[in-house]
mmCIF file of C-alpha atoms and ligand atoms in Angstrom:
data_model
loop_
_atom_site.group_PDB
_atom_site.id
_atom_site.type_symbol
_atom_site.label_atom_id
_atom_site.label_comp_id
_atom_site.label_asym_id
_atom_site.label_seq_id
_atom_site.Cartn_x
_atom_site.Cartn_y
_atom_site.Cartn_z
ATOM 1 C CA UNK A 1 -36.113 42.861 -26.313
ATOM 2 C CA UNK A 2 -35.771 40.435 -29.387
ATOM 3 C CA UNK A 3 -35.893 36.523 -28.786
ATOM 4 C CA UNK A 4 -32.708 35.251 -27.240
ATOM 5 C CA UNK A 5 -31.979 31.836 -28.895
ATOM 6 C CA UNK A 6 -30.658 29.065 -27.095
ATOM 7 C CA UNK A 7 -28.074 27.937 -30.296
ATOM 8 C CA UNK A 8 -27.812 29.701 -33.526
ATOM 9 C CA UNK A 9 -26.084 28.365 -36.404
ATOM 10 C CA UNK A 10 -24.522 29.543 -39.583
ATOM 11 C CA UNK A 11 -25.162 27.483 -42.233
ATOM 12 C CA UNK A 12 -27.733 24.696 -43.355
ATOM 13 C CA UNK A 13 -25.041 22.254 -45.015
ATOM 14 C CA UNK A 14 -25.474 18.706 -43.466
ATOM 15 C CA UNK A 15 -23.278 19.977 -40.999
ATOM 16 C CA UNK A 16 -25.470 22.861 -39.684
ATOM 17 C CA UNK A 17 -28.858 20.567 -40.160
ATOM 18 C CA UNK A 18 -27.307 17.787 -38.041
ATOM 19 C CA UNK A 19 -26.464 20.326 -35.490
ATOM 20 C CA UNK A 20 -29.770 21.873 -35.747
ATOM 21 C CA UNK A 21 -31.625 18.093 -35.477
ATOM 22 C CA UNK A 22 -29.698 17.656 -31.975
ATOM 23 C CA UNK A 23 -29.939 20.902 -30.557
ATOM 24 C CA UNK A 24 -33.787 21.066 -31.120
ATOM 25 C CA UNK A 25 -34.546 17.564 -30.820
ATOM 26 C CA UNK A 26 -32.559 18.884 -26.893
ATOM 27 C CA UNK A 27 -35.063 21.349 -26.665
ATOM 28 C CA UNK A 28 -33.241 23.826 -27.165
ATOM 29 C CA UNK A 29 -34.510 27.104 -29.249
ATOM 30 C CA UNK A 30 -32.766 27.167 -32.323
ATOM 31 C CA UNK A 31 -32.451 29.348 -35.284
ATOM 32 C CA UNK A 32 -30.529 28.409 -38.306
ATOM 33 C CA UNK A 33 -29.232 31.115 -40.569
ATOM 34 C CA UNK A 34 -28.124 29.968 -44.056
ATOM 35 C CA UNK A 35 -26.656 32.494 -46.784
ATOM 36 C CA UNK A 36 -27.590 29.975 -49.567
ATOM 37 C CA UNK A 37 -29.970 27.152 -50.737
ATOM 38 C CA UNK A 38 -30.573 24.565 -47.842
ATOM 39 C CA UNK A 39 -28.712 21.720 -48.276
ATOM 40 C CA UNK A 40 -25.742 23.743 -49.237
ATOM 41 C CA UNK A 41 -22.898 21.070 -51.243
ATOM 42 C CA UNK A 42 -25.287 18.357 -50.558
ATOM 43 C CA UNK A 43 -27.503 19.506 -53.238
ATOM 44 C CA UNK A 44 -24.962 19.555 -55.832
ATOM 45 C CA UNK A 45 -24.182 16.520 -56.464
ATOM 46 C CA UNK A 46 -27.277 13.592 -58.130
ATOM 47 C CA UNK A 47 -26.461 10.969 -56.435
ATOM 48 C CA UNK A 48 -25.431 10.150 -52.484
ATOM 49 C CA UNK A 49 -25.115 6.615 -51.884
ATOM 50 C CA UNK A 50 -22.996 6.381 -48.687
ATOM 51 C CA UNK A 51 -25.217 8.037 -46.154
ATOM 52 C CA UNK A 52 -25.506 5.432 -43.292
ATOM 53 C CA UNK A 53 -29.483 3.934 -43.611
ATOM 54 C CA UNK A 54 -30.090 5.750 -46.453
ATOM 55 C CA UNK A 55 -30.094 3.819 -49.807
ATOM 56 C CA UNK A 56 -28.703 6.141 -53.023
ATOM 57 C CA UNK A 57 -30.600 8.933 -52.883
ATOM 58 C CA UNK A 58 -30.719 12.398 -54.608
ATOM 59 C CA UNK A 59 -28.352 14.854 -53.087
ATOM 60 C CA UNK A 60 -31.764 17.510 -53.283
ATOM 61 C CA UNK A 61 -34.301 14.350 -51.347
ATOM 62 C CA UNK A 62 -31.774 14.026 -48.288
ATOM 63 C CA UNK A 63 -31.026 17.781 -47.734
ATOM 64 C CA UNK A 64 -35.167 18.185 -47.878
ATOM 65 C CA UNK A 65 -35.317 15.122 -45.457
ATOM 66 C CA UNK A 66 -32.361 16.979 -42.741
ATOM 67 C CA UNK A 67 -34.703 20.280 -43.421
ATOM 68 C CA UNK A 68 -37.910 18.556 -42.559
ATOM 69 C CA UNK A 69 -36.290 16.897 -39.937
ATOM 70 C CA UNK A 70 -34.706 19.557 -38.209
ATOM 71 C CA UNK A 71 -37.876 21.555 -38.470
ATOM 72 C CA UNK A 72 -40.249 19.189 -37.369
ATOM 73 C CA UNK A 73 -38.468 19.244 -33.800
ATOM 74 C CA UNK A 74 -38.833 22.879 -33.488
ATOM 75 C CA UNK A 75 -35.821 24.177 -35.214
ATOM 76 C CA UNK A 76 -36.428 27.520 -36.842
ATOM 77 C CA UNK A 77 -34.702 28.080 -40.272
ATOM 78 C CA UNK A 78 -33.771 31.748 -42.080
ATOM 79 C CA UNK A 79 -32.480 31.394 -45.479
ATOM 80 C CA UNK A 80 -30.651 32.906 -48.704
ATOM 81 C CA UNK A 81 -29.800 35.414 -45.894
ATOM 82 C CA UNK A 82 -26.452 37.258 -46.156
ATOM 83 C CA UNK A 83 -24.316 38.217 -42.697
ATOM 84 C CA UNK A 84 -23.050 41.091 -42.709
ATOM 85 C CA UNK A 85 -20.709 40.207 -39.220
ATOM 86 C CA UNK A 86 -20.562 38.472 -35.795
ATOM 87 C CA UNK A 87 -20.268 39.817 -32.462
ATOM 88 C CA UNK A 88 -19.455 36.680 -30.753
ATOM 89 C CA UNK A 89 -17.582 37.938 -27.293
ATOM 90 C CA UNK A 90 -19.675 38.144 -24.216
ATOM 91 C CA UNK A 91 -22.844 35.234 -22.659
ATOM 92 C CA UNK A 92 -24.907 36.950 -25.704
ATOM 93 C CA UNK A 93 -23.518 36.471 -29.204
ATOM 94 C CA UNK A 94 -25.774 38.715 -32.057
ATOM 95 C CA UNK A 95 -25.320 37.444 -35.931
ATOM 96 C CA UNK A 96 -26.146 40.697 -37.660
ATOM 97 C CA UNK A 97 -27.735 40.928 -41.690
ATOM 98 C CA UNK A 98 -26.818 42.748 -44.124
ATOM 99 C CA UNK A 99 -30.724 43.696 -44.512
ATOM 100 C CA UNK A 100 -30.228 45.122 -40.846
ATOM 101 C CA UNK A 101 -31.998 42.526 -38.701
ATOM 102 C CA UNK A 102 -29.901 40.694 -35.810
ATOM 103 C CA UNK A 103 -30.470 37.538 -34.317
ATOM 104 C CA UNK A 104 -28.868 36.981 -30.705
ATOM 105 C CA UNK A 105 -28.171 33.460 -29.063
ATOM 106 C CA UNK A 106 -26.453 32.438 -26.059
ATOM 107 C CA UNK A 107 -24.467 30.212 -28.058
ATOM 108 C CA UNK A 108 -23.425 29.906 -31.821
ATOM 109 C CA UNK A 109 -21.999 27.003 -34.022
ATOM 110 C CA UNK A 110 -20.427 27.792 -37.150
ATOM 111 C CA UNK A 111 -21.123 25.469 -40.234
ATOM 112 C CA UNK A 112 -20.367 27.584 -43.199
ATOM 113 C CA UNK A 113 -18.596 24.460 -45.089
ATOM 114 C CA UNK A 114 -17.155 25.490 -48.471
ATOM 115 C CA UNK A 115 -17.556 26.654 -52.347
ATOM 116 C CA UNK A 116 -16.064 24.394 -55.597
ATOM 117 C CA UNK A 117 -12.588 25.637 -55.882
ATOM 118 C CA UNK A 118 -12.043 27.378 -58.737
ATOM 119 C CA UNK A 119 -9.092 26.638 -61.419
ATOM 120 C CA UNK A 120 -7.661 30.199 -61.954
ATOM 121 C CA UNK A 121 -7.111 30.228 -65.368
ATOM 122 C CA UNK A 122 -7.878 32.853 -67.922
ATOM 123 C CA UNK A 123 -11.093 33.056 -68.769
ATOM 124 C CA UNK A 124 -12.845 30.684 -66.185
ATOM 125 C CA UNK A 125 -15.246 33.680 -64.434
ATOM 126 C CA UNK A 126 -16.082 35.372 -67.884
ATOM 127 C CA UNK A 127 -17.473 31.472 -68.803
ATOM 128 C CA UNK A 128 -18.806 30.713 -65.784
ATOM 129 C CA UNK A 129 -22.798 29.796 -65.428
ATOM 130 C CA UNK A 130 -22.672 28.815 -69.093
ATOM 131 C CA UNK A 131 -19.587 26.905 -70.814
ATOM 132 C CA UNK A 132 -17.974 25.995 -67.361
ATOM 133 C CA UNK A 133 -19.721 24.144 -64.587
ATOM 134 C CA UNK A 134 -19.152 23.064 -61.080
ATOM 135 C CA UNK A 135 -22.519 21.016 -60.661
ATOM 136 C CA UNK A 136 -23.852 18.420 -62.713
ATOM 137 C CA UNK A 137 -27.168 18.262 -61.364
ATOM 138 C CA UNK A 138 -27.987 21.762 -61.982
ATOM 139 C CA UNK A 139 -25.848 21.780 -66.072
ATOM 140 C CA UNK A 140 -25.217 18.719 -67.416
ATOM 141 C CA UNK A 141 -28.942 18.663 -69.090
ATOM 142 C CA UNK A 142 -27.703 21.914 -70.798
ATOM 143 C CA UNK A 143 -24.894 19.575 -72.318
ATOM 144 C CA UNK A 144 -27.029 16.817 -73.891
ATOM 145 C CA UNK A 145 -25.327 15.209 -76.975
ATOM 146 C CA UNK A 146 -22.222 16.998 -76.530
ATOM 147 C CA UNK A 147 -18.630 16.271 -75.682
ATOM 148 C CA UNK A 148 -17.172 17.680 -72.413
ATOM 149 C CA UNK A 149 -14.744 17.917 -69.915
ATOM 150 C CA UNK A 150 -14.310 16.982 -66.704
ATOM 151 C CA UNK A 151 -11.047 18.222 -64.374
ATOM 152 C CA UNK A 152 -10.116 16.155 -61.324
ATOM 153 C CA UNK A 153 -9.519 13.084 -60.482
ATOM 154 C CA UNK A 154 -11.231 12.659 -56.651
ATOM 155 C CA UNK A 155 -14.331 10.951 -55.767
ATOM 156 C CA UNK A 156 -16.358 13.962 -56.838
ATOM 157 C CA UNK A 157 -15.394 14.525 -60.493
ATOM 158 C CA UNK A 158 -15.172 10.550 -60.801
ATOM 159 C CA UNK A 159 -18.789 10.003 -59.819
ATOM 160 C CA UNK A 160 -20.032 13.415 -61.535
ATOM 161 C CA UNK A 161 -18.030 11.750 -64.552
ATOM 162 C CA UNK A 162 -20.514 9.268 -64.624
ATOM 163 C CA UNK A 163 -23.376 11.208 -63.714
ATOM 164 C CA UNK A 164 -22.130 13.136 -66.910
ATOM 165 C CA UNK A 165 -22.260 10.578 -69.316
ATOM 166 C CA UNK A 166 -26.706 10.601 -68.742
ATOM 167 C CA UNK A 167 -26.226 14.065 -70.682
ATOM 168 C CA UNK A 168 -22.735 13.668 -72.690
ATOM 169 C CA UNK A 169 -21.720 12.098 -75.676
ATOM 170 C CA UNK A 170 -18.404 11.934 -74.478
ATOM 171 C CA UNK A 171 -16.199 12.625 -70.999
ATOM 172 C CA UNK A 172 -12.829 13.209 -70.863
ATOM 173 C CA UNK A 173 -11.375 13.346 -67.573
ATOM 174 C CA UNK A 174 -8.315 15.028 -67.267
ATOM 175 C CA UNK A 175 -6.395 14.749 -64.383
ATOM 176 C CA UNK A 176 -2.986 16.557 -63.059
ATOM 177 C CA UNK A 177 -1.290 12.955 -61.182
ATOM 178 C CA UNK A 178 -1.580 9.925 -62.840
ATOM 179 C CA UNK A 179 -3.592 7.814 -60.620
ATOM 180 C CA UNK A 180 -6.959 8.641 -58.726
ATOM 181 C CA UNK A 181 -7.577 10.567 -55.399
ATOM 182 C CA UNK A 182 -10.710 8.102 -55.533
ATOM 183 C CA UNK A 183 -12.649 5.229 -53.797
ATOM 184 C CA UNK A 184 -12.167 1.933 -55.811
ATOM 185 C CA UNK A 185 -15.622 1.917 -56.159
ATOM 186 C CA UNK A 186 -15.649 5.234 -58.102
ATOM 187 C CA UNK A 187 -12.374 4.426 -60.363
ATOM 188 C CA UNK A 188 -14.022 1.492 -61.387
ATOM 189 C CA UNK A 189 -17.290 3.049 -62.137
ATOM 190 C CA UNK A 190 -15.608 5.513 -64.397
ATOM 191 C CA UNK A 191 -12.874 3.486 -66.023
ATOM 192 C CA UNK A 192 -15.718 0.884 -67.221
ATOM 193 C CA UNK A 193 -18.159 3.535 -69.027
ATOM 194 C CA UNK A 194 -17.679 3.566 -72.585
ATOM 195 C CA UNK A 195 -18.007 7.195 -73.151
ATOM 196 C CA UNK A 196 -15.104 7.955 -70.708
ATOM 197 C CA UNK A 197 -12.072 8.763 -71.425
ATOM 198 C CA UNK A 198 -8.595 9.937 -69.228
ATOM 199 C CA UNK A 199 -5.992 11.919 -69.711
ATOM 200 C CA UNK A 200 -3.324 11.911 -66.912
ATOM 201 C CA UNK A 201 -0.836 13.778 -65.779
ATOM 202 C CA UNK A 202 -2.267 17.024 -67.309
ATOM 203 C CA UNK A 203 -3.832 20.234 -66.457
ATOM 204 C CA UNK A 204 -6.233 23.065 -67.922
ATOM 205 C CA UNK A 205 -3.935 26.000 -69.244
ATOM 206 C CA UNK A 206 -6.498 28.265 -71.003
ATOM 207 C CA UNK A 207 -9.979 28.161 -72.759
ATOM 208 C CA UNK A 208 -10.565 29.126 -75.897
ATOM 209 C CA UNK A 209 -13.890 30.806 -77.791
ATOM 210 C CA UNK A 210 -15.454 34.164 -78.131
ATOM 211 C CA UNK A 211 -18.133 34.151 -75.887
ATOM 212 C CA UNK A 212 -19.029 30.227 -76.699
ATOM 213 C CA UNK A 213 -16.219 27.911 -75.144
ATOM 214 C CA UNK A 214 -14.570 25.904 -78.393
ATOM 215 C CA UNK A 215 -11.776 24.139 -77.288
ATOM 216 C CA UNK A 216 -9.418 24.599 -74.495
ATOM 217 C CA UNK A 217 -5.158 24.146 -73.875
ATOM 218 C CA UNK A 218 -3.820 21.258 -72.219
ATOM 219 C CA UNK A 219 -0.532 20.843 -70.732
ATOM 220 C CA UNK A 220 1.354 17.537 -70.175
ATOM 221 C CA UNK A 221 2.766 17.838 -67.328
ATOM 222 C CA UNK A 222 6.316 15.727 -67.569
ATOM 223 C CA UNK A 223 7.234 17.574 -71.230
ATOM 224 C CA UNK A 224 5.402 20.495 -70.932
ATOM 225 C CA UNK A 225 3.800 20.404 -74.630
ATOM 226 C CA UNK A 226 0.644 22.139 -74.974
ATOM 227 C CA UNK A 227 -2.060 20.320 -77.159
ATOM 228 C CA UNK A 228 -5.502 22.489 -78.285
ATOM 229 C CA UNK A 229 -8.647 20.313 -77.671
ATOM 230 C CA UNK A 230 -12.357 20.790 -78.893
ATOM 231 C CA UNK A 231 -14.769 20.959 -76.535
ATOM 232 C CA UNK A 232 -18.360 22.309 -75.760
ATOM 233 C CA UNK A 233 -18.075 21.916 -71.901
ATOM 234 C CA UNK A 234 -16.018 21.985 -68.746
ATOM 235 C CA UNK A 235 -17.031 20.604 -65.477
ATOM 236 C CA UNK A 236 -14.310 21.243 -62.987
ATOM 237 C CA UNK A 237 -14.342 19.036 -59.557
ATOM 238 C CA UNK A 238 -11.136 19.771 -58.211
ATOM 239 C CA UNK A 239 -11.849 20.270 -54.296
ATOM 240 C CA UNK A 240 -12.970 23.465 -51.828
ATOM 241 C CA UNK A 241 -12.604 26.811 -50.570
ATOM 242 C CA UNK A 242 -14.051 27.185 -46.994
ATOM 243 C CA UNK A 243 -16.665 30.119 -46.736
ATOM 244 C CA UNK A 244 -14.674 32.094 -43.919
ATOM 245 C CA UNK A 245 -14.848 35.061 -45.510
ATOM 246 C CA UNK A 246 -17.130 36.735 -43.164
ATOM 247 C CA UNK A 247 -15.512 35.129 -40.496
ATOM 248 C CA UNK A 248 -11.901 36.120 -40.810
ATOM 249 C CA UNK A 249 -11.723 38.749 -38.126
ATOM 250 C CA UNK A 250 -14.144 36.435 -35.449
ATOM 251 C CA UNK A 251 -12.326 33.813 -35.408
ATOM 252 C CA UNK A 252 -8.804 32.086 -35.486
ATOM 253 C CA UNK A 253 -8.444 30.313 -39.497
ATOM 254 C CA UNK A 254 -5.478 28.383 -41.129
ATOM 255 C CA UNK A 255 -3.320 29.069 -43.979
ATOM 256 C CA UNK A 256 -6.221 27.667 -46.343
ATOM 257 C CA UNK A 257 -8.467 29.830 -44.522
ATOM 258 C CA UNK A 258 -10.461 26.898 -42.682
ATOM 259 C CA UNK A 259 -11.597 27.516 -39.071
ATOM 260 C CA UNK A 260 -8.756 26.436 -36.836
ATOM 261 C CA UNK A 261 -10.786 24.583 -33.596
ATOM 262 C CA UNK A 262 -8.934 23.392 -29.986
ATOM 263 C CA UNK A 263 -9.564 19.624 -30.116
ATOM 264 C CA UNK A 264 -8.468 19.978 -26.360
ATOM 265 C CA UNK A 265 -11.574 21.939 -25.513
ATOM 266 C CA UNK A 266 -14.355 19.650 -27.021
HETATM 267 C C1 FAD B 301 -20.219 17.527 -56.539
HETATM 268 C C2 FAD B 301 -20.158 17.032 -55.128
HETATM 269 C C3 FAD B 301 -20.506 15.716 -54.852
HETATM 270 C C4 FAD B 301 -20.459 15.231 -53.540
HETATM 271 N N1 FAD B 301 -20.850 13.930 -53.316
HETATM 272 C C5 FAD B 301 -20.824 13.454 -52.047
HETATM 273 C C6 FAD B 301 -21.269 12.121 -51.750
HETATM 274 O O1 FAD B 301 -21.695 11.391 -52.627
HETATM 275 N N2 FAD B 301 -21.198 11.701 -50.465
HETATM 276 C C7 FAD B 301 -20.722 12.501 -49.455
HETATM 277 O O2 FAD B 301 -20.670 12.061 -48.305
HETATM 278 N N3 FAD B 301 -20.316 13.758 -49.695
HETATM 279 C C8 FAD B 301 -20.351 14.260 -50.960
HETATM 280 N N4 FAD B 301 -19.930 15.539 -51.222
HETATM 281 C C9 FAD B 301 -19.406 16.335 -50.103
HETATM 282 C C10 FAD B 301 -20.535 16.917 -49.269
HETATM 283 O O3 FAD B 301 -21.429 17.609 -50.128
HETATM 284 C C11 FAD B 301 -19.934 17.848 -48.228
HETATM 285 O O4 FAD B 301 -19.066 17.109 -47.407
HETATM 286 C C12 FAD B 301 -21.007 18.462 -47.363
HETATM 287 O O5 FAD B 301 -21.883 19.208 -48.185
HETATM 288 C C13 FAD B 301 -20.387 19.380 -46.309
HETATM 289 O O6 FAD B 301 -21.449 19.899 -45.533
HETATM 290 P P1 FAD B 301 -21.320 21.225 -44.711
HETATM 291 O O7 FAD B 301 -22.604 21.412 -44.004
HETATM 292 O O8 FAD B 301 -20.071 21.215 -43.923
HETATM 293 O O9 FAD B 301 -21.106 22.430 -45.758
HETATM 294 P P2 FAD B 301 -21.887 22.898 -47.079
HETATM 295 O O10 FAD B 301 -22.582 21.784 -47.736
HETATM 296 O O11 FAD B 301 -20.880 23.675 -47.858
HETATM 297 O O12 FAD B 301 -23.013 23.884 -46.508
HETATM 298 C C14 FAD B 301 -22.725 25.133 -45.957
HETATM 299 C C15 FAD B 301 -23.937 26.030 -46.082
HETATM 300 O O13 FAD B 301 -23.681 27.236 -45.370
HETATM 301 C C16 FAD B 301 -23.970 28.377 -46.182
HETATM 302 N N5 FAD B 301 -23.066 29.438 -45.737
HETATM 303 C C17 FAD B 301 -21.819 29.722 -46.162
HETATM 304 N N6 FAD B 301 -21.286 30.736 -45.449
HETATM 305 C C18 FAD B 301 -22.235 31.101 -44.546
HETATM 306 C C19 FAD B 301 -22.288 32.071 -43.515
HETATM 307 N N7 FAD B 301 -21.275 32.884 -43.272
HETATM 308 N N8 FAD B 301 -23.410 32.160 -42.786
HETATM 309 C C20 FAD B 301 -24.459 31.352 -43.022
HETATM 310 N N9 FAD B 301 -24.463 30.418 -43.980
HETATM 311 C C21 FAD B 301 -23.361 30.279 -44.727
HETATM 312 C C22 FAD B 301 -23.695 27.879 -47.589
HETATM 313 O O14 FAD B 301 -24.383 28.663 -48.525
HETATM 314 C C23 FAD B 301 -24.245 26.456 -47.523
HETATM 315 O O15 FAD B 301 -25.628 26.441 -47.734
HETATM 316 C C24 FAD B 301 -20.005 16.068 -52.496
HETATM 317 C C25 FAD B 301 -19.666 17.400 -52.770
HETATM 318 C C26 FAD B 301 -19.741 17.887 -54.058
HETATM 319 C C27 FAD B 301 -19.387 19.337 -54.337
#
C-alpha cells in the first residue's frame, strides 16, 4: 500500500508553508501538494516589508526561506501539480492528480489562497500576458520608459505603483472611490513620487488597440463621461478570487466562493 501521510496540504502559499513548518517541525509526515510556483501570491509582489523579524525583503527570498524551512524539518513538497479531486470522507482522505497518482493522509488542510481578480472588461484575456499585467515583478521590466496604468486603489496597487515607477515613465493610478483602501504608509509613498499620478472616482470601460494596447476608456463615475487615454500598459491590482474551484463539491464555500470554516470547531 502507498505511504499514508500524517497531514497533507493543498497549496504552498505562506499559508500552506506555515502549516507545513508546524506540522513537520511536530513530526508529523507531511506532504505538500501545490498546483503552482511555491510561494504562490507571495512571489508576486517585489517587495514585503511587514513580515514580523524579517526586514523588506523580496516577495521570491521569503517564499524560498518558508520552502527551505519547511523542508529542512522533513516536510515533503510536490509541485506545479494539478488535482484533479478530493475524497475527503472517512479516517483516510486521498488527493487524487490529474496525471493519475494519489496521495492519501489521515488528515488534510486546505490552503489554496487566491488568483488577481480580473476586471471583466472587453478585451482584458485577449491582452493578457502582454499589454495587461497583474504582477510587477514578473512585467514591469517589459514596460521600461513607458507610460502605464495602474487600477486600484488598496495597499497592493499603491505599493506596486511605486514599484512601477523603477520601470515607468509615468503611473497613473486610477481608482473607482475617491480615497484609498490603503495603509498611510502606502498613500503617502505613492502620493509623494513624482511620476504618479491619480485619477479618482473612475473605472476601466474598454481597451483599445489591435493586438498592441494604445489607449484605453475611462469613465467618471459621478457624470458618466467617457474620456479615451493613451497608454502602453495596464497593471490591474484590484483584489482576489479564491482558488475553490476544485473544491466546490468537497466542501461548504460562500457566495464569493471562499471556504466557509466553523470557528466553533477550532
Ligand atoms: C501584488 C501583491 C502584493 C502583495 N504584497 C503583500 C505584502 O507586502 N505583505 C503582505 O503581508 N501580503 C502581501 N500580499 C498578500 C499575500 O501575498 C497573500 O496574503 C498571501 O500570498 C496569501 O497566502 P496563501 O498561502 O493563503 O495563498 P496564495 O499565496 O494564493 O498561495 C496558494 C498556493 O496554492 C496553489 N493552489 C491553488 N489551488 C490549489 C489546489 N487546489 N491544490 C493545490 N494547490 C493549489 C496556488 O497555485 C498557490 O501556489 C500581496 C499580494 C499581491 C497579489
Amino acid at each position: 500500500m502507498d505511504e499514508v501521510y500524517d497531514v497533507m496540504i493543498s497549496g504552498a502559499g505562506a499559508a500552506g508553508l506555515a502549516a507545513g513548518i508546524y506540522s513537520s517541525r511536530a513530526k508529523l509526515d507531511t506532504l505538500i501538494l501545490n498546483e503552482g510556483a511555491i510561494g504562490g501570491q507571495m512571489i508576486l509582489t517585489d517587495e514585503i516589508a511587514n513580515y514580523p523579524g524579517v526586514e523588506s525583503t523580496k516577495g521570491y527570498t521569503l517564499a524560498n526561506i518558508m520552502k527551505k524551512q519547511a523542508k529542512d524539518f522533513g516536510c515533503k513538497i510536490k509541485s506545479n501539480i494539478k488535482i484533479a479531486g478530493y475524497k475527503l470522507e472517512g479516517n483516510i482522505k486521498t488527493i487524487e492528480l490529474e496525471d493519475g497518482r494519489s496521495f492519501q493522509a489521515k488528515s488534510v488542510i486546505l490552503a489554496p489562497g487566491g488568483k488577481p481578480r480580473p476586471l471583466n472588461i472587453p478585451d482584458e484575456e485577449k491582452c493578457k500576458g502582454t499589454d495587461i499585467s497583474y504582477c510587477a515583478t514578473c512585467d514591469g521590466d517589459f514596460f521600461t520608459g513607458k507610460e502605464i496604468i495602474v487600477v486600484g486603489g488598496g495597499n497592493s496597487a499603491l505599493e506596486e505603483a511605486v514599484t512601477l515607477t523603477n520601470f515607468a515613465s509615468k503611473v497613473t493610478i486610477v481608482h473607482q472611490f475617491n480615497n484609498f483602501q490603503a495603509f498611510e504608509h502606502a498613500i503617502q509613498e505613492a502620493k509623494k513620487n513624482p511620476k504618479i499620478s491619480f485619477i479618482m472616482g473612475s473605472e476601466l470601460r474598454e481597451i483599445k488597440g489591435n493586438e498592441i494596447l494604445e489607449a484605453v476608456m475611462i469613465e467618471t463615475l459621478t457624470t458618466g463621461e467617457l474620456s479615451e487615454m493613451k497608454t502602453d500598459g495596464v497593471f490591474i491590482f484590484i483584489g482576489y478570487l479564491p482558488n475553490t474551484e476544485s473544491l466546490k463539491d468537497v466542501v461548504k464555500t460562500n457566495d464569493r466562493n471562499e471556504i466557509v470554516v466553523d470557528a466553533d470547531k477550532i
